[in-house]
Amino acid sequence: MADKCHLCLLGLIFLSSLLTGTSGVDDAHVFISSGENVHLPCINALHDCKSTTWIYNNRYSAAVELIGSGIKKNNTESHERLSLGSDCSLNIKNITKEDYGLYICRQYVNGQQQGTDARVYLHVLHVSSSSSQTEISPGSSVTLSCQLYSSYGVSCDDWIRSEGIELFWVNQAGDKLTRSDSRYQISAPGHCIITLTTTLLNEDDNRERKCEVTLKNQTSATYTVKISELQVISSQFSCIRIEQPYLGFKCV
């Protein structure tokens, strides 16, 4: 019964944040590319993790308790990818686009909540291709779609407009690709998605195309796509920002 009350309380808190569009000054924002492993900090942890509860929510789902009293729950879809760090942080392996959202670290002692919640917003950058591996060859047309999955109290589009977030494509040399380049057709169906269409040439073999997301002109996450031996290979890195207010990024 207590667990259900905890989840009900979370739902009320999350609904309030949706209506006000605000969050605490100590909220953490983690940007990462899909396929990577992520470490979500718990800044309100006590002397051990037996008091730690991790709860997950986004704008479209009910609250889910991932960790309770320091023990991983086994009834969640992501439980095999979760682990609790020695500092009570939440570790998630092989991030997917469905993992984006709000993660709350909360402390309970003898059934009573201690202190305030530590909230972490996870934003996931994901790239998909319109073509199968067998279709990737010189002369073929490929469309790469890069999307930021984000849930920050308001819609992704609203958050991008208010926070100065930008999505764009760059070439292997690090130059930003623009619509003026005749080789590429770039479109942005929404603020949180940008597509790149190009016809492959022989010299494109082993060359990279990168989708980047920046916040106030600082790189937050990069998703790299390399075309090699008719296959698409991806690698990523990510950065973390703590709002107090903006203190910059730490790449991990």
PDB file of C-alpha atoms in Angstrom:
ATOM      1  CA  MET A   1       0.000   0.000   0.000  1.00  0.00           C
ATOM      2  CA  ALA A   2       2.890   2.342   0.851  1.00  0.00           C
ATOM      3  CA  ASP A   3       4.477   1.718  -2.553  1.00  0.00           C
ATOM      4  CA  LYS A   4       1.224   2.626  -4.286  1.00  0.00           C
ATOM      5  CA  CYS A   5       1.043   5.861  -2.274  1.00  0.00           C
ATOM      6  CA  HIS A   6       4.605   6.690  -3.298  1.00  0.00           C
ATOM      7  CA  LEU A   7       3.687   6.279  -6.971  1.00  0.00           C
ATOM      8  CA  CYS A   8       0.488   8.316  -6.536  1.00  0.00           C
ATOM      9  CA  LEU A   9       2.502  11.144  -4.983  1.00  0.00           C
ATOM     10  CA  LEU A  10       4.965  11.006  -7.880  1.00  0.00           C
ATOM     11  CA  GLY A  11       2.102  11.299 -10.355  1.00  0.00           C
ATOM     12  CA  LEU A  12       0.862  14.468  -8.639  1.00  0.00           C
ATOM     13  CA  ILE A  13       4.342  15.994  -8.600  1.00  0.00           C
ATOM     14  CA  PHE A  14       4.903  15.147 -12.266  1.00  0.00           C
ATOM     15  CA  LEU A  15       1.490  16.532 -13.272  1.00  0.00           C
ATOM     16  CA  SER A  16       2.325  19.756 -11.459  1.00  0.00           C
ATOM     17  CA  SER A  17       5.581  20.091 -13.401  1.00  0.00           C
ATOM     18  CA  LEU A  18       3.730  19.548 -16.686  1.00  0.00           C
ATOM     19  CA  LEU A  19       1.271  22.307 -15.864  1.00  0.00           C
ATOM     20  CA  THR A  20       3.842  24.831 -14.662  1.00  0.00           C
ATOM     21  CA  GLY A  21       6.643  23.970 -17.105  1.00  0.00           C
ATOM     22  CA  THR A  22       9.233  24.456 -14.353  1.00  0.00           C
ATOM     23  CA  SER A  23      11.785  22.324 -12.529  1.00  0.00           C
ATOM     24  CA  GLY A  24      14.111  22.673  -9.574  1.00  0.00           C
ATOM     25  CA  VAL A  25      17.449  24.462  -9.849  1.00  0.00           C
ATOM     26  CA  ASP A  26      19.257  21.264  -8.827  1.00  0.00           C
ATOM     27  CA  ASP A  27      17.753  19.162 -11.619  1.00  0.00           C
ATOM     28  CA  ALA A  28      20.299  17.268 -13.708  1.00  0.00           C
ATOM     29  CA  HIS A  29      20.057  16.956 -17.506  1.00  0.00           C
ATOM     30  CA  VAL A  30      21.836  14.075 -19.193  1.00  0.00           C
ATOM     31  CA  PHE A  31      22.139  13.917 -22.993  1.00  0.00           C
ATOM     32  CA  ILE A  32      23.185  10.610 -24.540  1.00  0.00           C
ATOM     33  CA  SER A  33      23.013   8.720 -27.817  1.00  0.00           C
ATOM     34  CA  SER A  34      21.059   5.488 -28.138  1.00  0.00           C
ATOM     35  CA  GLY A  35      23.165   2.359 -27.739  1.00  0.00           C
ATOM     36  CA  GLU A  36      25.384   3.875 -25.053  1.00  0.00           C
ATOM     37  CA  ASN A  37      25.493   3.203 -21.312  1.00  0.00           C
ATOM     38  CA  VAL A  38      24.469   5.989 -18.965  1.00  0.00           C
ATOM     39  CA  HIS A  39      25.108   6.940 -15.330  1.00  0.00           C
ATOM     40  CA  LEU A  40      22.351   8.964 -13.627  1.00  0.00           C
ATOM     41  CA  PRO A  41      23.534  10.737 -10.445  1.00  0.00           C
ATOM     42  CA  CYS A  42      21.660  10.621  -7.140  1.00  0.00           C
ATOM     43  CA  ILE A  43      22.734  13.792  -5.332  1.00  0.00           C
ATOM     44  CA  ASN A  44      20.515  13.234  -2.281  1.00  0.00           C
ATOM     45  CA  ALA A  45      21.859   9.769  -1.373  1.00  0.00           C
ATOM     46  CA  LEU A  46      22.319   8.972   2.333  1.00  0.00           C
ATOM     47  CA  HIS A  47      25.120   6.947   3.948  1.00  0.00           C
ATOM     48  CA  ASP A  48      24.044   3.749   2.198  1.00  0.00           C
ATOM     49  CA  CYS A  49      21.690   2.799  -0.643  1.00  0.00           C
ATOM     50  CA  LYS A  50      19.168   0.825   1.414  1.00  0.00           C
ATOM     51  CA  SER A  51      17.092   3.998   1.648  1.00  0.00           C
ATOM     52  CA  THR A  52      17.254   4.734  -2.096  1.00  0.00           C
ATOM     53  CA  THR A  53      14.287   4.453  -4.432  1.00  0.00           C
ATOM     54  CA  TRP A  54      14.499   5.256  -8.160  1.00  0.00           C
ATOM     55  CA  ILE A  55      11.278   6.068 -10.032  1.00  0.00           C
ATOM     56  CA  TYR A  56      10.835   6.624 -13.774  1.00  0.00           C
ATOM     57  CA  ASN A  57       8.194   8.608 -15.638  1.00  0.00           C
ATOM     58  CA  ASN A  58       7.660  10.458 -18.888  1.00  0.00           C
ATOM     59  CA  ARG A  59       4.807  12.503 -20.288  1.00  0.00           C
ATOM     60  CA  TYR A  60       3.063   9.463 -21.757  1.00  0.00           C
ATOM     61  CA  SER A  61       3.385   6.737 -19.133  1.00  0.00           C
ATOM     62  CA  ALA A  62       2.547   6.002 -15.517  1.00  0.00           C
ATOM     63  CA  ALA A  63       5.227   6.114 -12.837  1.00  0.00           C
ATOM     64  CA  VAL A  64       7.342   2.963 -12.524  1.00  0.00           C
ATOM     65  CA  GLU A  65       9.487   2.074  -9.517  1.00  0.00           C
ATOM     66  CA  LEU A  66      12.816   0.751 -10.822  1.00  0.00           C
ATOM     67  CA  ILE A  67      14.707   0.475  -7.537  1.00  0.00           C
ATOM     68  CA  GLY A  68      13.058   0.089  -4.127  1.00  0.00           C
ATOM     69  CA  SER A  69      15.017   0.255  -0.845  1.00  0.00           C
ATOM     70  CA  GLY A  70      18.221  -0.306  -2.814  1.00  0.00           C
ATOM     71  CA  ILE A  71      16.887  -3.452  -4.529  1.00  0.00           C
ATOM     72  CA  LYS A  72      16.240  -3.677  -8.257  1.00  0.00           C
ATOM     73  CA  LYS A  73      12.680  -4.475  -9.258  1.00  0.00           C
ATOM     74  CA  ASN A  74      12.346  -7.415 -11.640  1.00  0.00           C
ATOM     75  CA  ASN A  75       8.913  -6.569 -13.019  1.00  0.00           C
ATOM     76  CA  THR A  76      10.017  -3.783 -15.376  1.00  0.00           C
ATOM     77  CA  GLU A  77      10.906  -4.107 -19.057  1.00  0.00           C
ATOM     78  CA  SER A  78      14.338  -2.558 -18.514  1.00  0.00           C
ATOM     79  CA  HIS A  79      15.328  -4.408 -15.327  1.00  0.00           C
ATOM     80  CA  GLU A  80      18.058  -6.491 -17.023  1.00  0.00           C
ATOM     81  CA  ARG A  81      19.800  -3.302 -18.149  1.00  0.00           C
ATOM     82  CA  LEU A  82      19.670  -1.601 -14.743  1.00  0.00           C
ATOM     83  CA  SER A  83      22.117  -1.596 -11.852  1.00  0.00           C
ATOM     84  CA  LEU A  84      22.673   0.519  -8.758  1.00  0.00           C
ATOM     85  CA  GLY A  85      26.070   2.121  -8.313  1.00  0.00           C
ATOM     86  CA  SER A  86      27.985   2.222  -5.034  1.00  0.00           C
ATOM     87  CA  ASP A  87      27.054   5.922  -4.808  1.00  0.00           C
ATOM     88  CA  CYS A  88      23.350   5.028  -5.344  1.00  0.00           C
ATOM     89  CA  SER A  89      23.455   6.274  -8.933  1.00  0.00           C
ATOM     90  CA  LEU A  90      21.312   4.502 -11.524  1.00  0.00           C
ATOM     91  CA  ASN A  91      23.229   2.797 -14.322  1.00  0.00           C
ATOM     92  CA  ILE A  92      21.407   1.870 -17.540  1.00  0.00           C
ATOM     93  CA  LYS A  93      23.039  -0.211 -20.277  1.00  0.00           C
ATOM     94  CA  ASN A  94      22.358   0.032 -24.002  1.00  0.00           C
ATOM     95  CA  ILE A  95      20.095   3.079 -23.895  1.00  0.00           C
ATOM     96  CA  THR A  96      17.111   3.036 -26.244  1.00  0.00           C
ATOM     97  CA  LYS A  97      14.965   5.902 -27.455  1.00  0.00           C
ATOM     98  CA  GLU A  98      12.194   4.638 -25.173  1.00  0.00           C
ATOM     99  CA  ASP A  99      14.349   5.323 -22.083  1.00  0.00           C
ATOM    100  CA  TYR A 100      14.028   9.109 -22.287  1.00  0.00           C
ATOM    101  CA  GLY A 101      12.134  10.880 -19.528  1.00  0.00           C
ATOM    102  CA  LEU A 102      12.274  11.838 -15.871  1.00  0.00           C
ATOM    103  CA  TYR A 103      14.152   9.756 -13.297  1.00  0.00           C
ATOM    104  CA  ILE A 104      13.640  10.538  -9.619  1.00  0.00           C
ATOM    105  CA  CYS A 105      15.976   9.472  -6.818  1.00  0.00           C
ATOM    106  CA  ARG A 106      14.133   9.508  -3.485  1.00  0.00           C
ATOM    107  CA  GLN A 107      15.177   8.531   0.039  1.00  0.00           C
ATOM    108  CA  TYR A 108      13.027   6.702   2.594  1.00  0.00           C
ATOM    109  CA  VAL A 109      13.906   5.850   6.190  1.00  0.00           C
ATOM    110  CA  ASN A 110      11.399   3.805   8.207  1.00  0.00           C
ATOM    111  CA  GLY A 111       8.778   4.515   5.569  1.00  0.00           C
ATOM    112  CA  GLN A 112       9.239   8.301   5.764  1.00  0.00           C
ATOM    113  CA  GLN A 113      10.660  10.337   2.898  1.00  0.00           C
ATOM    114  CA  GLN A 114      13.898  12.120   3.748  1.00  0.00           C
ATOM    115  CA  GLY A 115      14.636  15.466   2.126  1.00  0.00           C
ATOM    116  CA  THR A 116      13.619  16.438  -1.395  1.00  0.00           C
ATOM    117  CA  ASP A 117      13.705  14.485  -4.638  1.00  0.00           C
ATOM    118  CA  ALA A 118      16.772  14.450  -6.875  1.00  0.00           C
ATOM    119  CA  ARG A 119      15.469  14.659 -10.428  1.00  0.00           C
ATOM    120  CA  VAL A 120      17.362  13.661 -13.563  1.00  0.00           C
ATOM    121  CA  TYR A 121      16.020  14.320 -17.059  1.00  0.00           C
ATOM    122  CA  LEU A 122      17.393  11.903 -19.654  1.00  0.00           C
ATOM    123  CA  HIS A 123      17.413  13.111 -23.284  1.00  0.00           C
ATOM    124  CA  VAL A 124      18.198  10.508 -25.966  1.00  0.00           C
ATOM    125  CA  LEU A 125      19.592  11.256 -29.438  1.00  0.00           C
ATOM    126  CA  HIS A 126      18.726   8.570 -32.006  1.00  0.00           C
ATOM    127  CA  VAL A 127      19.506   8.161 -35.720  1.00  0.00           C
ATOM    128  CA  SER A 128      17.681   5.824 -38.082  1.00  0.00           C
ATOM    129  CA  SER A 129      18.149   5.077 -41.775  1.00  0.00           C
ATOM    130  CA  SER A 130      15.569   4.696 -44.520  1.00  0.00           C
ATOM    131  CA  SER A 131      17.665   2.022 -46.231  1.00  0.00           C
ATOM    132  CA  SER A 132      18.626  -1.525 -45.354  1.00  0.00           C
ATOM    133  CA  GLN A 133      22.289  -2.538 -45.367  1.00  0.00           C
ATOM    134  CA  THR A 134      21.922  -4.310 -48.732  1.00  0.00           C
ATOM    135  CA  GLU A 135      20.705  -1.063 -50.337  1.00  0.00           C
ATOM    136  CA  ILE A 136      23.704   1.026 -49.229  1.00  0.00           C
ATOM    137  CA  SER A 137      25.960   1.282 -52.273  1.00  0.00           C
ATOM    138  CA  PRO A 138      27.324   3.994 -54.589  1.00  0.00           C
ATOM    139  CA  GLY A 139      24.521   5.623 -56.528  1.00  0.00           C
ATOM    140  CA  SER A 140      21.837   4.796 -53.980  1.00  0.00           C
ATOM    141  CA  SER A 141      19.927   7.427 -52.053  1.00  0.00           C
ATOM    142  CA  VAL A 142      19.978   7.285 -48.264  1.00  0.00           C
ATOM    143  CA  THR A 143      17.912   9.284 -45.801  1.00  0.00           C
ATOM    144  CA  LEU A 144      19.167   9.543 -42.241  1.00  0.00           C
ATOM    145  CA  SER A 145      16.723  10.770 -39.609  1.00  0.00           C
ATOM    146  CA  CYS A 146      18.088  12.215 -36.372  1.00  0.00           C
ATOM    147  CA  GLN A 147      15.664  12.787 -33.496  1.00  0.00           C
ATOM    148  CA  LEU A 148      15.988  14.039 -29.940  1.00  0.00           C
ATOM    149  CA  TYR A 149      13.666  12.235 -27.548  1.00  0.00           C
ATOM    150  CA  SER A 150      13.068  14.541 -24.626  1.00  0.00           C
ATOM    151  CA  SER A 151      10.566  15.089 -21.832  1.00  0.00           C
ATOM    152  CA  TYR A 152      11.109  18.168 -19.688  1.00  0.00           C
ATOM    153  CA  GLY A 153       7.709  19.150 -18.327  1.00  0.00           C
ATOM    154  CA  VAL A 154       6.714  20.492 -21.741  1.00  0.00           C
ATOM    155  CA  SER A 155       6.888  19.102 -25.260  1.00  0.00           C
ATOM    156  CA  CYS A 156      10.284  18.619 -26.886  1.00  0.00           C
ATOM    157  CA  ASP A 157       9.497  21.322 -29.459  1.00  0.00           C
ATOM    158  CA  ASP A 158       8.592  23.859 -26.768  1.00  0.00           C
ATOM    159  CA  TRP A 159      11.696  23.048 -24.739  1.00  0.00           C
ATOM    160  CA  ILE A 160      14.021  23.371 -27.738  1.00  0.00           C
ATOM    161  CA  ARG A 161      12.613  26.799 -28.581  1.00  0.00           C
ATOM    162  CA  SER A 162      12.935  28.096 -25.026  1.00  0.00           C
ATOM    163  CA  GLU A 163      16.386  26.675 -24.206  1.00  0.00           C
ATOM    164  CA  GLY A 164      18.282  27.385 -27.418  1.00  0.00           C
ATOM    165  CA  ILE A 165      18.781  23.749 -28.412  1.00  0.00           C
ATOM    166  CA  GLU A 166      19.781  23.004 -32.009  1.00  0.00           C
ATOM    167  CA  LEU A 167      19.987  19.820 -34.072  1.00  0.00           C
ATOM    168  CA  PHE A 168      22.211  19.709 -37.155  1.00  0.00           C
ATOM    169  CA  TRP A 169      24.365  17.459 -39.364  1.00  0.00           C
ATOM    170  CA  VAL A 170      28.126  17.793 -39.861  1.00  0.00           C
ATOM    171  CA  ASN A 171      30.551  16.081 -42.244  1.00  0.00           C
ATOM    172  CA  GLN A 172      33.721  14.177 -41.375  1.00  0.00           C
ATOM    173  CA  ALA A 173      35.737  17.405 -41.261  1.00  0.00           C
ATOM    174  CA  GLY A 174      33.347  18.815 -38.661  1.00  0.00           C
ATOM    175  CA  ASP A 175      31.746  21.332 -41.025  1.00  0.00           C
ATOM    176  CA  LYS A 176      28.054  21.957 -40.556  1.00  0.00           C
ATOM    177  CA  LEU A 177      25.978  20.762 -43.516  1.00  0.00           C
ATOM    178  CA  THR A 178      23.551  23.329 -44.888  1.00  0.00           C
ATOM    179  CA  ARG A 179      20.750  23.419 -47.420  1.00  0.00           C
ATOM    180  CA  SER A 180      23.015  25.332 -49.797  1.00  0.00           C
ATOM    181  CA  ASP A 181      25.107  22.199 -50.409  1.00  0.00           C
ATOM    182  CA  SER A 182      23.618  20.590 -53.516  1.00  0.00           C
ATOM    183  CA  ARG A 183      24.695  17.096 -52.396  1.00  0.00           C
ATOM    184  CA  TYR A 184      22.406  17.108 -49.400  1.00  0.00           C
ATOM    185  CA  GLN A 185      18.731  17.665 -48.855  1.00  0.00           C
ATOM    186  CA  ILE A 186      18.180  18.700 -45.263  1.00  0.00           C
ATOM    187  CA  SER A 187      14.747  19.079 -43.733  1.00  0.00           C
ATOM    188  CA  ALA A 188      13.404  19.641 -40.245  1.00  0.00           C
ATOM    189  CA  PRO A 189       9.822  18.302 -39.939  1.00  0.00           C
ATOM    190  CA  GLY A 190       9.896  19.463 -36.296  1.00  0.00           C
ATOM    191  CA  HIS A 191      12.247  21.190 -33.870  1.00  0.00           C
ATOM    192  CA  CYS A 192      13.303  17.818 -32.440  1.00  0.00           C
ATOM    193  CA  ILE A 193      14.042  16.015 -35.696  1.00  0.00           C
ATOM    194  CA  ILE A 194      16.279  16.695 -38.693  1.00  0.00           C
ATOM    195  CA  THR A 195      16.728  14.517 -41.789  1.00  0.00           C
ATOM    196  CA  LEU A 196      19.607  14.252 -44.219  1.00  0.00           C
ATOM    197  CA  THR A 197      19.150  12.785 -47.710  1.00  0.00           C
ATOM    198  CA  THR A 198      22.071  12.209 -50.060  1.00  0.00           C
ATOM    199  CA  THR A 199      23.093  10.100 -53.049  1.00  0.00           C
ATOM    200  CA  LEU A 200      26.176   8.064 -52.148  1.00  0.00           C
ATOM    201  CA  LEU A 201      29.395   8.373 -54.142  1.00  0.00           C
ATOM    202  CA  ASN A 202      32.392   6.032 -54.267  1.00  0.00           C
ATOM    203  CA  GLU A 203      34.401   8.423 -52.097  1.00  0.00           C
ATOM    204  CA  ASP A 204      31.782   8.224 -49.353  1.00  0.00           C
ATOM    205  CA  ASP A 205      33.139   4.830 -48.257  1.00  0.00           C
ATOM    206  CA  ASN A 206      34.430   5.042 -44.667  1.00  0.00           C
ATOM    207  CA  ARG A 207      33.312   8.661 -44.348  1.00  0.00           C
ATOM    208  CA  GLU A 208      31.307   9.819 -41.392  1.00  0.00           C
ATOM    209  CA  ARG A 209      28.188  11.894 -41.009  1.00  0.00           C
ATOM    210  CA  LYS A 210      27.386  13.201 -37.561  1.00  0.00           C
ATOM    211  CA  CYS A 211      24.192  14.433 -36.001  1.00  0.00           C
ATOM    212  CA  GLU A 212      24.812  16.818 -33.130  1.00  0.00           C
ATOM    213  CA  VAL A 213      22.596  18.412 -30.535  1.00  0.00           C
ATOM    214  CA  THR A 214      23.840  21.583 -28.874  1.00  0.00           C
ATOM    215  CA  LEU A 215      22.534  23.562 -25.929  1.00  0.00           C
ATOM    216  CA  LYS A 216      23.477  27.234 -25.890  1.00  0.00           C
ATOM    217  CA  ASN A 217      26.185  26.508 -28.490  1.00  0.00           C
ATOM    218  CA  GLN A 218      27.821  23.741 -26.435  1.00  0.00           C
ATOM    219  CA  THR A 219      27.808  20.184 -27.771  1.00  0.00           C
ATOM    220  CA  SER A 220      25.573  17.926 -25.693  1.00  0.00           C
ATOM    221  CA  ALA A 221      25.621  14.673 -27.670  1.00  0.00           C
ATOM    222  CA  THR A 222      26.813  13.373 -31.029  1.00  0.00           C
ATOM    223  CA  TYR A 223      25.614  10.378 -33.029  1.00  0.00           C
ATOM    224  CA  THR A 224      28.137   9.319 -35.698  1.00  0.00           C
ATOM    225  CA  VAL A 225      27.154   7.274 -38.750  1.00  0.00           C
ATOM    226  CA  LYS A 226      29.934   5.702 -40.843  1.00  0.00           C
ATOM    227  CA  ILE A 227      29.293   4.038 -44.184  1.00  0.00           C
ATOM    228  CA  SER A 228      31.797   1.210 -44.532  1.00  0.00           C
ATOM    229  CA  GLU A 229      31.654  -1.920 -46.669  1.00  0.00           C
ATOM    230  CA  LEU A 230      27.996  -1.234 -47.446  1.00  0.00           C
ATOM    231  CA  GLN A 231      27.078  -1.222 -43.761  1.00  0.00           C
ATOM    232  CA  VAL A 232      26.047   1.562 -41.393  1.00  0.00           C
ATOM    233  CA  ILE A 233      28.105   1.589 -38.222  1.00  0.00           C
ATOM    234  CA  SER A 234      27.377   3.992 -35.374  1.00  0.00           C
ATOM    235  CA  SER A 235      29.287   5.264 -32.370  1.00  0.00           C
ATOM    236  CA  GLN A 236      28.374   7.936 -29.903  1.00  0.00           C
ATOM    237  CA  PHE A 237      29.449  10.007 -26.938  1.00  0.00           C
ATOM    238  CA  SER A 238      27.439  11.998 -24.475  1.00  0.00           C
ATOM    239  CA  CYS A 239      27.672  14.856 -22.038  1.00  0.00           C
ATOM    240  CA  ILE A 240      25.958  15.865 -18.828  1.00  0.00           C
ATOM    241  CA  ARG A 241      24.808  19.289 -17.717  1.00  0.00           C
ATOM    242  CA  ILE A 242      23.765  20.285 -14.209  1.00  0.00           C
ATOM    243  CA  GLU A 243      21.449  23.291 -13.941  1.00  0.00           C
ATOM    244  CA  GLN A 244      22.450  25.669 -11.130  1.00  0.00           C
ATOM    245  CA  PRO A 245      21.888  27.458 -13.494  1.00  0.00           C
ATOM    246  CA  TYR A 246      24.141  26.537 -16.486  1.00  0.00           C
ATOM    247  CA  LEU A 247      27.485  25.193 -15.351  1.00  0.00           C
ATOM    248  CA  GLY A 248      28.606  23.709 -18.653  1.00  0.00           C
ATOM    249  CA  PHE A 249      29.018  20.115 -19.769  1.00  0.00           C
ATOM    250  CA  LYS A 250      30.939  17.084 -18.616  1.00  0.00           C
ATOM    251  CA  CYS A 251      31.538  14.488 -21.342  1.00  0.00           C
ATOM    252  CA  VAL A 252      31.389  10.809 -20.360  1.00  0.00           C
TER     253      VAL A 252
END
